[in-house]
C-alpha cells in the first residue's frame, strides 16, 4: 500500500470520515492514490468541528418544549383560569396592545393593514373585529380596559383618522391610545444607506420595537401610574383573536410567568409561522423565515411534527418585564426586499430582484430575558385564522368561513 493511501486512511479514521476508506480500495490502484491526495488536501478536523457545532445547535438548542394543551384541560381548570383572569381585568390590572405597524400591501390594500375591510357579512376591518372582541369583554367584565395601538410612523395619521371616522367603533375613546414605533434606515447589499427623493429610506424597526416605543411614547409610565400589571399583546391579522382573553390572562397569573404565549398546532411543514422550541432548556422561538427544512419536517414516532406548536401572535407580558425590556435592545434580523431608490442625479431605480436589507426586531426575541415563559396551546379553529394573502392559504375568504363559525358549539 502506498504511504499516501495509508496516511489518508488514518486521517479519515481520526476525524470520523471512515466511510471514505472503501473508496481507496484496492489500495495500490492509481485511482486510490488520486483520491488519497484529494483527501489530504482538506482540513478534516475543521469539517468535524463545524459539523459538531451545527449538530449541537440543532440537538441541544431546539428540543420541543412542554406546552399546556387547553383541549385536554377539564372544565374546573378552565373555569379557575377564566375567573382568575376576569378578576384581574375587573380590578383594572389589564390592558391590551395591538401591534399594527404593518401595511396591507400583500392584500392589495394601500393603507394600514388594520383598516383593510374583510368580505364578512357585514364587512368588517381588522380594527373593527378587535374592537368587537373588546366590547364582548366589556359585557363580561362590566368595564372597558385600555387599548393601546402601536402604528408605524408611516401609518399613524391614517390609523387615527380611521378610528375617528368610525367613531371608535363604540369603544371608549378615552380608553384608546395610539403610539408609534421607531424607524431604521434601509441599506443596500453592501450596507450602504439607500435614499429616495433626497430622503433617507426608513422602515419600521419590527414588532420587537414595542418595548422601547411604549417607553419613549410615555405609555409605559402611564400604564404604571394606572396600576396595570398585565399587558395582552397581539398582532392585527387574526380574525379569531380573543382580545385580553380572561382565561389566557388567568393562565399567565396562575403560572406566575412573565410571558405567556398562545400556540396552535401547525398545519404543514411549509406554514408561514414560527415554532416554539427549547434553547438551553428555556422556551425560545424560531421564526419561519429562519427555520431549516430539517426542523420544519421533523416528526416523532407517532408522525406528529416535533416542532409542531406555532406562534399565533398572542402574548401576555408582565409589566415589570416590559419595563426591563424597554431599555434592552433586541437583536436585528434581516429581510431582503426589492426597494425603489434614487441616485444623486435624481434617477429612480426600480429593482426587479431584492436589492435592499430591512432590519427588524422580533417580539419573541424577548423570551430570553424572561424569568419564565409559559405556552398555552389553543384549538386552532377557535382562535387562529390569519389573513396574509389575497388568495390561497390564509386568504380573506378562508377567514370569513372560520369567522362565521367561531361560535358554533359543534366545532
Ligand atoms: C407573525 C409572527 C410569526 C407568527 C405569525 C402568525 C413575528 C415577527 N412573526 O408573522 O412568528 O407565526 O405572525 O400569524 O411576529 N408589526 C408591527 N411593526 C413592525 C412589524 C410588524 O407592528 O415593524 C406587526 C404587524 O402589523 C403584525 C405583527 O406585527 O400585526 C406580525 O408581523 P408580520 O410582519 O405580519 O409577521 P408575520 O409574517 O405575519
Short mmCIF file of C-alpha atoms and ligand atoms in Angstrom, two decimals:
data_model
loop_
_atom_site.label_atom_id
_atom_site.label_comp_id
_atom_site.label_asym_id
_atom_site.label_seq_id
_atom_site.Cartn_x
_atom_site.Cartn_y
_atom_site.Cartn_z
CA UNK A 1 0.00 0.00 0.00
CA UNK A 2 1.35 3.42 -0.85
CA UNK A 3 2.37 5.59 2.09
CA UNK A 4 -0.03 8.29 0.93
CA UNK A 5 -3.04 5.98 0.87
CA UNK A 6 -2.18 4.67 4.32
CA UNK A 7 -1.83 8.20 5.63
CA UNK A 8 -5.18 9.23 4.09
CA UNK A 9 -6.93 6.19 5.62
CA UNK A 10 -5.62 7.01 9.08
CA UNK A 11 -6.55 10.64 8.62
CA UNK A 12 -10.11 9.66 7.71
CA UNK A 13 -10.41 7.34 10.70
CA UNK A 14 -9.13 10.01 13.08
CA UNK A 15 -11.70 12.60 12.09
CA UNK A 16 -14.80 10.43 11.68
CA UNK A 17 -14.72 10.01 7.86
CA UNK A 18 -14.18 6.23 7.84
CA UNK A 19 -16.79 5.82 5.11
CA UNK A 20 -14.19 7.24 2.68
CA UNK A 21 -11.79 4.35 3.25
CA UNK A 22 -13.51 1.90 0.85
CA UNK A 23 -13.06 4.47 -1.93
CA UNK A 24 -9.32 3.85 -1.56
CA UNK A 25 -9.55 0.15 -2.40
CA UNK A 26 -7.80 -1.60 -3.94
CA UNK A 27 -5.19 0.44 -2.14
CA UNK A 28 -2.50 0.11 -4.80
CA UNK A 29 -4.58 1.50 -7.70
CA UNK A 30 -3.94 4.80 -9.46
CA UNK A 31 -7.49 5.97 -8.55
CA UNK A 32 -6.93 5.27 -4.87
CA UNK A 33 -3.77 7.31 -4.89
CA UNK A 34 -5.57 10.18 -6.59
CA UNK A 35 -8.41 10.01 -4.08
CA UNK A 36 -5.99 9.92 -1.13
CA UNK A 37 -4.20 13.01 -2.48
CA UNK A 38 -7.52 14.80 -2.63
CA UNK A 39 -8.40 13.90 0.96
CA UNK A 40 -5.07 15.06 2.30
CA UNK A 41 -5.68 18.49 0.81
CA UNK A 42 -8.64 19.12 3.11
CA UNK A 43 -8.80 20.01 6.77
CA UNK A 44 -10.94 17.17 8.12
CA UNK A 45 -10.66 18.42 11.68
CA UNK A 46 -12.28 21.68 10.65
CA UNK A 47 -15.12 19.81 8.96
CA UNK A 48 -15.69 17.72 12.10
CA UNK A 49 -15.66 20.76 14.37
CA UNK A 50 -18.01 22.82 12.19
CA UNK A 51 -20.40 19.92 11.91
CA UNK A 52 -20.38 19.35 15.67
CA UNK A 53 -21.29 22.99 16.25
CA UNK A 54 -24.19 22.71 13.81
CA UNK A 55 -25.42 19.44 15.32
CA UNK A 56 -25.23 20.89 18.81
CA UNK A 57 -27.29 23.83 17.70
CA UNK A 58 -29.99 21.59 16.35
CA UNK A 59 -29.98 18.93 19.02
CA UNK A 60 -29.34 20.93 22.16
CA UNK A 61 -30.94 24.16 21.19
CA UNK A 62 -34.10 23.03 19.58
CA UNK A 63 -35.96 20.40 21.55
CA UNK A 64 -39.74 20.91 21.66
CA UNK A 65 -40.96 22.48 24.91
CA UNK A 66 -43.67 21.41 27.31
CA UNK A 67 -46.96 23.02 26.49
CA UNK A 68 -50.28 23.20 28.35
CA UNK A 69 -52.97 21.97 25.97
CA UNK A 70 -56.32 23.62 26.60
CA UNK A 71 -58.11 20.90 24.67
CA UNK A 72 -57.33 18.38 27.41
CA UNK A 73 -57.99 20.64 30.38
CA UNK A 74 -61.08 19.83 32.46
CA UNK A 75 -63.91 22.30 32.94
CA UNK A 76 -62.91 23.08 36.52
CA UNK A 77 -59.36 24.03 35.48
CA UNK A 78 -60.64 26.21 32.66
CA UNK A 79 -63.15 27.90 34.98
CA UNK A 80 -60.39 28.57 37.50
CA UNK A 81 -58.14 30.20 34.89
CA UNK A 82 -61.01 32.23 33.48
CA UNK A 83 -62.12 33.54 36.87
CA UNK A 84 -58.59 34.44 37.86
CA UNK A 85 -58.13 36.45 34.64
CA UNK A 86 -61.55 38.06 34.86
CA UNK A 87 -60.90 39.20 38.39
CA UNK A 88 -57.58 40.83 37.31
CA UNK A 89 -59.44 42.56 34.47
CA UNK A 90 -62.19 43.76 36.80
CA UNK A 91 -59.66 45.17 39.22
CA UNK A 92 -58.16 47.27 36.42
CA UNK A 93 -54.85 45.41 36.13
CA UNK A 94 -55.05 44.52 32.42
CA UNK A 95 -54.58 46.48 29.18
CA UNK A 96 -54.43 45.37 25.54
CA UNK A 97 -51.89 46.38 22.92
CA UNK A 98 -52.27 45.80 19.18
CA UNK A 99 -49.12 45.78 17.08
CA UNK A 100 -50.44 47.47 13.98
CA UNK A 101 -47.32 48.81 12.33
CA UNK A 102 -47.86 46.75 9.18
CA UNK A 103 -49.25 47.90 5.83
CA UNK A 104 -51.90 45.99 3.86
CA UNK A 105 -49.72 45.71 0.73
CA UNK A 106 -49.86 41.90 0.49
CA UNK A 107 -53.66 42.18 0.47
CA UNK A 108 -53.54 44.81 -2.27
CA UNK A 109 -54.61 47.48 0.25
CA UNK A 110 -52.77 50.78 0.34
CA UNK A 111 -53.09 51.80 3.93
CA UNK A 112 -52.62 50.39 7.44
CA UNK A 113 -53.37 46.66 7.45
CA UNK A 114 -55.83 47.20 10.31
CA UNK A 115 -58.08 49.26 8.03
CA UNK A 116 -58.37 46.51 5.40
CA UNK A 117 -62.03 45.58 5.06
CA UNK A 118 -62.76 41.87 5.03
CA UNK A 119 -65.55 40.34 2.95
CA UNK A 120 -67.58 39.38 6.01
CA UNK A 121 -71.27 39.81 6.49
CA UNK A 122 -71.36 42.68 7.31
CA UNK A 123 -67.98 43.86 6.01
CA UNK A 124 -65.52 44.49 8.84
CA UNK A 125 -61.96 45.75 9.15
CA UNK A 126 -59.35 44.10 11.39
CA UNK A 127 -59.64 47.04 13.79
CA UNK A 128 -63.39 46.62 13.93
CA UNK A 129 -63.05 42.91 14.70
CA UNK A 130 -60.69 43.68 17.57
CA UNK A 131 -62.98 46.37 18.93
CA UNK A 132 -65.93 43.93 18.79
CA UNK A 133 -63.92 41.47 20.81
CA UNK A 134 -63.14 44.17 23.39
CA UNK A 135 -66.83 45.08 23.53
CA UNK A 136 -67.66 41.42 24.26
CA UNK A 137 -65.10 41.56 27.06
CA UNK A 138 -66.70 44.77 28.34
CA UNK A 139 -70.01 42.92 28.57
CA UNK A 140 -68.37 40.19 30.65
CA UNK A 141 -66.25 42.37 32.89
CA UNK A 142 -68.58 45.40 33.05
CA UNK A 143 -65.68 47.71 32.33
CA UNK A 144 -63.53 48.87 29.43
CA UNK A 145 -59.86 48.06 29.52
CA UNK A 146 -57.28 50.45 27.99
CA UNK A 147 -56.45 49.63 24.35
CA UNK A 148 -53.10 50.78 23.03
CA UNK A 149 -52.40 50.69 19.32
CA UNK A 150 -48.84 50.70 18.00
CA UNK A 151 -48.56 52.10 14.49
CA UNK A 152 -45.58 52.82 12.27
CA UNK A 153 -44.73 56.47 11.64
CA UNK A 154 -46.00 55.91 8.13
CA UNK A 155 -49.48 54.78 9.12
CA UNK A 156 -50.05 56.73 12.35
CA UNK A 157 -52.17 59.56 10.89
CA UNK A 158 -54.25 57.21 8.69
CA UNK A 159 -54.93 54.89 11.62
CA UNK A 160 -56.06 57.70 13.92
CA UNK A 161 -58.22 59.20 11.22
CA UNK A 162 -59.84 55.83 10.55
CA UNK A 163 -60.80 55.42 14.21
CA UNK A 164 -62.17 58.95 14.27
CA UNK A 165 -64.22 58.26 11.13
CA UNK A 166 -65.61 55.05 12.62
CA UNK A 167 -66.32 56.79 15.96
CA UNK A 168 -64.01 54.40 17.74
CA UNK A 169 -66.40 51.54 16.92
CA UNK A 170 -68.41 52.32 20.03
CA UNK A 171 -65.46 51.67 22.35
CA UNK A 172 -64.48 54.35 24.87
CA UNK A 173 -62.50 56.99 23.02
CA UNK A 174 -60.65 57.87 26.22
CA UNK A 175 -59.57 54.23 26.54
CA UNK A 176 -57.76 54.13 23.18
CA UNK A 177 -54.17 55.37 22.95
CA UNK A 178 -52.05 55.43 19.79
CA UNK A 179 -48.27 55.42 19.75
CA UNK A 180 -45.64 54.98 17.06
CA UNK A 181 -42.66 52.69 16.75
CA UNK A 182 -39.21 53.80 15.64
CA UNK A 183 -37.84 53.61 12.13
CA UNK A 184 -34.45 52.41 10.93
CA UNK A 185 -32.52 53.12 7.69
CA UNK A 186 -32.72 50.62 4.84
CA UNK A 187 -29.35 49.61 3.34
CA UNK A 188 -28.23 48.03 0.09
CA UNK A 189 -26.48 44.65 -0.03
CA UNK A 190 -23.17 46.37 0.81
CA UNK A 191 -24.61 48.04 3.89
CA UNK A 192 -24.92 51.49 2.29
CA UNK A 193 -27.97 53.53 3.31
CA UNK A 194 -30.46 54.00 0.48
CA UNK A 195 -32.01 57.33 -0.44
CA UNK A 196 -35.24 58.15 -2.22
CA UNK A 197 -36.16 61.66 -3.37
CA UNK A 198 -33.31 63.00 -1.22
CA UNK A 199 -34.74 61.35 1.91
CA UNK A 200 -33.05 58.52 3.76
CA UNK A 201 -35.14 55.39 3.23
CA UNK A 202 -36.55 54.15 6.51
CA UNK A 203 -38.58 51.16 7.61
CA UNK A 204 -40.27 50.25 10.93
CA UNK A 205 -37.90 48.52 13.36
CA UNK A 206 -40.04 45.37 13.65
CA UNK A 207 -42.57 44.40 16.30
CA UNK A 208 -39.78 43.97 18.85
CA UNK A 209 -39.77 47.77 18.83
CA UNK A 210 -42.88 47.65 21.02
CA UNK A 211 -40.96 47.74 24.31
CA UNK A 212 -38.80 50.79 23.67
CA UNK A 213 -41.71 52.57 21.95
CA UNK A 214 -44.01 52.02 24.93
CA UNK A 215 -41.34 53.70 26.99
CA UNK A 216 -40.43 56.62 24.71
CA UNK A 217 -44.08 57.42 23.99
CA UNK A 218 -44.74 57.79 27.74
CA UNK A 219 -47.21 54.92 27.71
CA UNK A 220 -45.17 52.69 29.98
CA UNK A 221 -45.22 55.41 32.62
CA UNK A 222 -48.96 55.85 32.07
CA UNK A 223 -49.58 52.10 32.45
CA UNK A 224 -47.61 52.02 35.68
CA UNK A 225 -49.40 55.05 37.09
CA UNK A 226 -52.67 53.31 36.32
CA UNK A 227 -51.60 50.13 38.14
CA UNK A 228 -51.68 47.94 35.02
CA UNK A 229 -49.83 44.68 35.73
CA UNK A 230 -50.57 42.51 32.68
CA UNK A 231 -50.39 43.51 29.02
CA UNK A 232 -52.19 41.42 26.45
CA UNK A 233 -50.29 41.93 23.17
CA UNK A 234 -51.42 40.77 19.73
CA UNK A 235 -50.90 41.25 16.00
CA UNK A 236 -53.52 42.68 13.68
CA UNK A 237 -54.44 39.99 11.20
CA UNK A 238 -56.01 37.11 13.15
CA UNK A 239 -59.77 37.44 12.86
CA UNK A 240 -60.37 34.95 15.68
CA UNK A 241 -58.29 36.90 18.21
CA UNK A 242 -59.79 36.98 21.70
CA UNK A 243 -58.69 40.35 22.98
CA UNK A 244 -57.40 40.12 26.56
CA UNK A 245 -58.91 36.63 26.84
CA UNK A 246 -59.60 36.23 30.60
CA UNK A 247 -58.57 32.55 30.51
CA UNK A 248 -55.22 33.46 28.96
CA UNK A 249 -54.63 36.24 31.49
CA UNK A 250 -55.51 33.75 34.25
CA UNK A 251 -53.06 31.25 32.75
CA UNK A 252 -50.26 33.86 32.95
CA UNK A 253 -51.18 34.75 36.53
CA UNK A 254 -51.50 31.20 37.79
CA UNK A 255 -48.24 30.16 36.15
CA UNK A 256 -46.51 33.20 37.64
CA UNK A 257 -44.71 33.67 34.35
CA UNK A 258 -43.54 36.98 32.97
CA UNK A 259 -44.52 35.94 29.44
CA UNK A 260 -47.40 33.71 28.38
CA UNK A 261 -47.82 32.89 24.70
CA UNK A 262 -50.55 31.08 22.80
CA UNK A 263 -49.75 28.36 20.30
CA UNK A 264 -51.73 26.17 17.91
CA UNK A 265 -50.85 23.03 16.01
CA UNK A 266 -49.03 23.51 12.72
CA UNK A 267 -50.95 22.73 9.50
CA UNK A 268 -47.95 21.62 7.47
CA UNK A 269 -44.16 21.98 7.23
CA UNK A 270 -44.35 24.97 4.91
CA UNK A 271 -46.75 27.03 7.03
CA UNK A 272 -45.51 30.59 7.39
CA UNK A 273 -45.47 30.61 11.15
CA UNK A 274 -42.70 30.40 13.73
CA UNK A 275 -42.39 27.50 16.18
CA UNK A 276 -41.72 27.15 19.87
CA UNK A 277 -38.63 25.21 20.92
CA UNK A 278 -36.26 24.82 23.84
CA UNK A 279 -32.88 26.50 23.77
CA UNK A 280 -30.56 25.71 26.67
CA UNK A 281 -33.58 24.33 28.47
CA UNK A 282 -35.53 27.57 28.14
CA UNK A 283 -38.52 28.22 25.93
CA UNK A 284 -37.46 30.01 22.77
CA UNK A 285 -38.91 30.62 19.34
CA UNK A 286 -37.73 30.08 15.79
CA UNK A 287 -39.19 32.39 13.16
CA UNK A 288 -40.40 30.67 9.98
CA UNK A 289 -38.04 32.68 7.83
CA UNK A 290 -35.11 31.16 9.71
CA UNK A 291 -36.16 27.52 10.18
CA UNK A 292 -34.29 24.94 8.16
CA UNK A 293 -36.08 22.07 6.43
CA UNK A 294 -34.87 19.52 8.95
CA UNK A 295 -36.62 21.33 11.76
CA UNK A 296 -39.70 22.10 9.67
CA UNK A 297 -40.16 18.46 8.59
CA UNK A 298 -39.07 16.64 11.76
CA UNK A 299 -41.67 14.25 13.18
CA UNK A 300 -41.78 11.95 16.20
CA UNK A 301 -42.53 8.22 16.20
CA UNK A 302 -46.28 8.96 16.06
CA UNK A 303 -45.82 11.04 12.91
CA UNK A 304 -46.57 14.32 14.69
CA UNK A 305 -44.44 17.39 13.95
CA UNK A 306 -41.69 17.62 16.51
CA UNK A 307 -41.76 21.40 16.31
CA UNK A 308 -45.49 21.46 15.82
CA UNK A 309 -46.53 24.37 18.01
CA UNK A 310 -46.69 27.57 16.03
CA UNK A 311 -46.85 31.04 17.48
CA UNK A 312 -50.17 32.73 16.76
CA UNK A 313 -49.16 36.22 17.80
CA UNK A 314 -50.85 36.48 21.21
CA UNK A 315 -48.95 37.16 24.40
CA UNK A 316 -49.40 38.30 27.98
CA UNK A 317 -46.42 40.24 29.36
CA UNK A 318 -45.91 41.26 32.95
CA UNK A 319 -45.35 44.99 33.28
CA UNK A 320 -42.09 44.54 35.21
CA UNK A 321 -40.57 42.65 32.28
CA UNK A 322 -41.84 45.29 29.82
CA UNK A 323 -40.02 47.89 31.88
CA UNK A 324 -36.83 45.85 31.79
CA UNK A 325 -37.16 45.25 28.04
CA UNK A 326 -37.79 48.91 27.29
CA UNK A 327 -34.12 49.58 27.84
CA UNK A 328 -32.74 46.44 26.40
CA UNK A 329 -32.03 46.28 22.66
CA UNK A 330 -33.23 43.15 20.85
CA UNK A 331 -31.14 41.64 18.03
CA UNK A 332 -31.82 42.65 14.44
CA UNK A 333 -32.90 40.15 11.80
CA UNK A 334 -32.64 40.99 8.14
CA UNK A 335 -35.26 40.87 5.45
CA UNK A 336 -34.12 41.11 1.83
CA UNK A 337 -36.57 43.15 -0.21
CA UNK A 338 -36.99 44.95 -3.55
CA UNK A 339 -36.82 48.62 -2.66
CA UNK A 340 -37.12 51.58 -5.03
CA UNK A 341 -34.48 54.27 -4.50
CA UNK A 342 -32.87 57.16 -6.31
CA UNK A 343 -29.39 58.13 -7.43
CA UNK A 344 -27.78 61.52 -6.68
CA UNK A 345 -28.75 62.52 -10.23
CA UNK A 346 -32.41 62.07 -9.27
CA UNK A 347 -32.86 58.99 -11.43
CA UNK A 348 -35.20 56.43 -9.80
CA UNK A 349 -34.12 52.80 -9.76
CA UNK A 350 -36.86 50.19 -9.66
CA UNK A 351 -35.14 46.87 -8.94
CA UNK A 352 -36.67 43.60 -10.06
CA UNK A 353 -34.85 41.42 -7.55
CA UNK A 354 -34.06 42.03 -3.86
CA UNK A 355 -31.57 44.87 -3.60
CA UNK A 356 -32.02 46.02 -0.03
CA UNK A 357 -31.89 44.85 3.56
CA UNK A 358 -34.50 45.93 6.07
CA UNK A 359 -33.59 45.37 9.70
CA UNK A 360 -36.29 44.12 12.04
CA UNK A 361 -36.51 43.10 15.67
CA UNK A 362 -38.92 40.35 16.72
CA UNK A 363 -41.07 40.46 19.84
CA UNK A 364 -40.31 36.83 20.74
CA UNK A 365 -36.58 37.51 21.00
CA UNK A 366 -37.55 38.97 24.37
CA UNK A 367 -38.18 35.39 25.63
CA UNK A 368 -34.52 35.05 26.52
CA UNK A 369 -34.88 37.93 29.02
CA UNK A 370 -37.84 36.39 30.81
CA UNK A 371 -37.63 34.52 34.08
CA UNK A 372 -40.38 32.16 32.92
CA UNK A 373 -42.27 31.72 29.64
CA UNK A 374 -45.37 29.51 29.56
CA UNK A 375 -47.16 28.36 26.44
CA UNK A 376 -50.88 27.68 26.16
CA UNK A 377 -51.97 25.57 23.17
CA UNK A 378 -55.42 26.57 21.97
CA UNK A 379 -57.69 24.96 19.36
CA UNK A 380 -56.88 26.43 16.00
CA UNK A 381 -60.41 26.54 14.60
CA UNK A 382 -61.47 28.67 17.59
CA UNK A 383 -58.55 31.06 17.84
CA UNK A 384 -56.41 31.29 14.73
CA UNK A 385 -57.50 32.47 11.30
CA UNK A 386 -54.84 34.86 10.00
CA UNK A 387 -55.30 36.83 6.81
CA UNK A 388 -51.99 37.09 4.99
CA UNK A 389 -52.62 36.68 1.27
CA UNK A 390 -55.18 37.85 -1.27
CA UNK A 391 -55.75 34.31 -2.49
CA UNK A 392 -54.94 30.72 -1.50
CA UNK A 393 -53.95 29.88 2.06
CA UNK A 394 -54.83 32.40 4.76
CA UNK A 395 -56.99 34.42 2.41
CA UNK A 396 -59.87 36.72 3.43
CA UNK A 397 -62.33 34.12 2.08
CA UNK A 398 -60.87 31.38 4.33
CA UNK A 399 -61.07 33.72 7.29
CA UNK A 400 -64.69 34.63 6.52
CA UNK A 401 -65.71 30.96 6.80
CA UNK A 402 -63.85 30.42 10.07
CA UNK A 403 -65.16 33.69 11.47
CA UNK A 404 -68.77 32.80 10.68
CA UNK A 405 -68.35 29.50 12.57
CA UNK A 406 -66.49 30.94 15.56
CA UNK A 407 -69.36 30.46 17.96
CA UNK A 408 -70.58 27.17 16.54
CA UNK A 409 -70.81 24.84 19.58
CA UNK A 410 -70.26 21.78 17.39
CA UNK A 411 -66.89 22.96 16.09
C1 LIG B 1 -46.06 36.72 12.53
C2 LIG B 1 -45.01 36.18 13.50
C3 LIG B 1 -44.87 34.67 13.29
C4 LIG B 1 -46.24 34.04 13.59
C5 LIG B 1 -47.28 34.62 12.60
C6 LIG B 1 -48.67 34.11 12.95
C7 LIG B 1 -43.47 37.99 14.02
C8 LIG B 1 -42.18 38.65 13.71
N1 LIG B 1 -43.77 36.88 13.29
O1 LIG B 1 -45.58 36.51 11.22
O2 LIG B 1 -43.92 34.11 14.14
O3 LIG B 1 -46.20 32.65 13.48
O4 LIG B 1 -47.29 36.07 12.73
O5 LIG B 1 -49.62 34.71 12.14
O6 LIG B 1 -44.19 38.42 14.92
N2 LIG B 1 -45.67 44.67 13.13
C9 LIG B 1 -45.53 45.92 13.65
N3 LIG B 1 -44.40 46.59 13.34
C10 LIG B 1 -43.41 46.09 12.55
C11 LIG B 1 -43.58 44.80 12.02
C12 LIG B 1 -44.72 44.11 12.33
O7 LIG B 1 -46.40 46.41 14.37
O8 LIG B 1 -42.42 46.76 12.34
C13 LIG B 1 -46.88 43.91 13.45
C14 LIG B 1 -47.74 43.62 12.21
O9 LIG B 1 -48.63 44.70 11.97
C15 LIG B 1 -48.45 42.36 12.62
C16 LIG B 1 -47.45 41.67 13.58
O10 LIG B 1 -46.53 42.65 13.98
O11 LIG B 1 -49.62 42.63 13.34
C17 LIG B 1 -46.73 40.49 12.92
O12 LIG B 1 -45.91 40.99 11.87
P1 LIG B 1 -45.93 40.38 10.40
O13 LIG B 1 -44.86 41.02 9.64
O14 LIG B 1 -47.30 40.43 9.87
O15 LIG B 1 -45.48 38.91 10.71
P2 LIG B 1 -45.94 37.54 10.03
O16 LIG B 1 -45.03 37.25 8.90
O17 LIG B 1 -47.38 37.53 9.79
#
